[in-house]
Structures are given as C-alpha cells and as structure tokens.
Tab-separated table of C-alpha atoms in Angstrom:
chain	number	residue	atom	x	y	z
A	1	MET	CA	0.087	-0.459	-0.212
A	2	GLU	CA	1.286	3.376	-0.727
A	3	PRO	CA	2.031	6.001	2.031
A	4	LYS	CA	-0.586	8.390	-0.399
A	5	THR	CA	-3.259	5.335	0.135
A	6	GLY	CA	-2.922	5.073	3.952
A	7	ALA	CA	-3.434	8.701	4.117
A	8	TYR	CA	-6.661	8.770	2.347
A	9	LEU	CA	-7.453	5.601	4.434
A	10	VAL	CA	-7.307	7.221	7.910
A	11	VAL	CA	-9.004	10.370	6.978
A	12	GLU	CA	-11.362	8.268	5.138
A	13	ALA	CA	-12.413	5.974	7.959
A	14	ALA	CA	-12.036	8.825	10.577
A	15	ILE	CA	-15.014	11.163	8.605
A	16	LEU	CA	-17.200	7.932	8.298
A	17	LEU	CA	-16.407	6.803	11.615
A	18	LEU	CA	-17.322	10.262	12.988
A	19	VAL	CA	-20.596	10.105	10.976
A	20	GLY	CA	-21.522	7.490	12.210
A	21	ILE	CA	-20.809	7.984	16.021
A	22	VAL	CA	-22.447	11.648	15.755
A	23	SER	CA	-25.768	9.731	13.849
A	24	PHE	CA	-25.879	7.060	17.269
A	25	THR	CA	-25.614	9.477	19.903
A	26	VAL	CA	-26.039	14.132	18.876
A	27	LEU	CA	-28.007	13.393	15.800
A	28	ASN	CA	-29.939	10.834	16.535
A	29	ASN	CA	-33.288	12.795	16.502
A	30	GLU	CA	-33.048	13.635	13.061
A	31	TYR	CA	-34.172	12.054	10.130
A	32	LEU	CA	-31.565	10.401	7.988
A	33	PHE	CA	-29.568	10.029	11.031
A	34	GLY	CA	-31.986	8.253	13.029
A	35	TRP	CA	-32.203	6.228	9.641
A	36	VAL	CA	-28.324	5.418	9.712
A	37	ALA	CA	-28.272	4.547	13.443
A	38	HIS	CA	-31.044	2.034	12.562
A	39	ASN	CA	-29.642	0.701	9.858
A	40	TRP	CA	-26.124	0.357	10.799
A	41	LYS	CA	-25.314	-2.361	9.156
A	42	PHE	CA	-26.192	-1.231	5.489
A	43	TYR	CA	-24.459	1.933	6.724
A	44	LEU	CA	-21.101	0.041	7.569
A	45	ILE	CA	-21.462	-1.625	4.457
A	46	LEU	CA	-21.671	1.720	2.359
A	47	ALA	CA	-19.095	3.264	4.116
A	48	GLY	CA	-16.983	0.246	3.617
A	49	ILE	CA	-17.299	0.497	-0.580
A	50	PRO	CA	-14.991	3.260	-0.601
A	51	VAL	CA	-12.282	1.313	1.946
A	52	LEU	CA	-12.567	-1.524	-1.255
A	53	LEU	CA	-11.896	1.161	-3.458
A	54	LEU	CA	-8.991	2.525	-2.121
A	55	GLY	CA	-7.800	-1.758	-2.378
A	56	PHE	CA	-7.648	-1.257	-5.823
A	57	GLY	CA	-5.880	2.061	-5.947
A	58	ARG	CA	-9.073	4.524	-6.817
A	59	GLN	CA	-8.472	7.128	-4.195
A	60	PHE	CA	-10.203	9.815	-6.249
A	61	MET	CA	-13.164	7.480	-6.703
A	62	SER	CA	-13.085	6.719	-2.930
A	63	ALA	CA	-12.754	9.985	-1.215
A	64	ALA	CA	-15.653	11.087	-3.722
A	65	LEU	CA	-17.889	8.879	-2.641
A	66	THR	CA	-17.018	9.473	0.871
A	67	ALA	CA	-17.838	13.040	0.361
A	68	GLY	CA	-21.047	12.412	-1.140
A	69	ILE	CA	-21.820	9.884	1.574
A	70	VAL	CA	-21.259	12.695	3.995
A	71	LEU	CA	-22.781	15.908	1.850
A	72	GLY	CA	-25.886	13.668	1.452
A	73	LEU	CA	-26.916	13.011	5.007
A	74	PHE	CA	-26.477	16.487	6.113
A	75	GLY	CA	-27.750	17.778	2.971
A	76	GLY	CA	-30.427	15.760	2.157
A	77	ASN	CA	-31.343	15.851	6.320
A	78	TYR	CA	-31.454	19.437	6.326
A	79	ASN	CA	-32.405	20.891	3.007
A	80	HIS	CA	-36.001	22.279	3.679
A	81	ALA	CA	-38.047	23.766	1.139
A	82	THR	CA	-39.918	27.314	2.874
C-alpha cells in the first residue's frame, strides 16, 4: 500500500466513523441520521465501499464517494423547502 493510500484510508475512515458516531449520539433524532443509526449494517457496508476502492488504487473515486455520503446525509437531512 502506498503512503498516499494510507493517508486516504485514515482520513476517510475517520470521517465515516465520526458521522456514524454522531448519528448514534447527537443527531439520533434527525431523520436521516436516525435512519443511519437504525440501519447501521447497511451504513457499515456503504462505508466499506470507499475502503474497498482504496484497495484497488482508486483514491479519487473513494474520496468522492466518502464526500457524497457525508454531504448527502447533511444536505438531505437539512435541505427543507420553505
């Protein structure tokens, strides 16, 4: 594994783990975060896909997927039409 890939792995795993922890604790009552807490097995599989992509040397795709997961959770949960 290249050193750059290891850095991607640490950063992405930390981000996805932080989102998981926040979903279980602080934002548990919010819609999508509550869904993540309730369907934690699916979220675990979803978070494993970027890690799998790193194993194949697809750093950009892995980073884009991680960003999409995080931004999709926050954007989808708090994007309300007024």
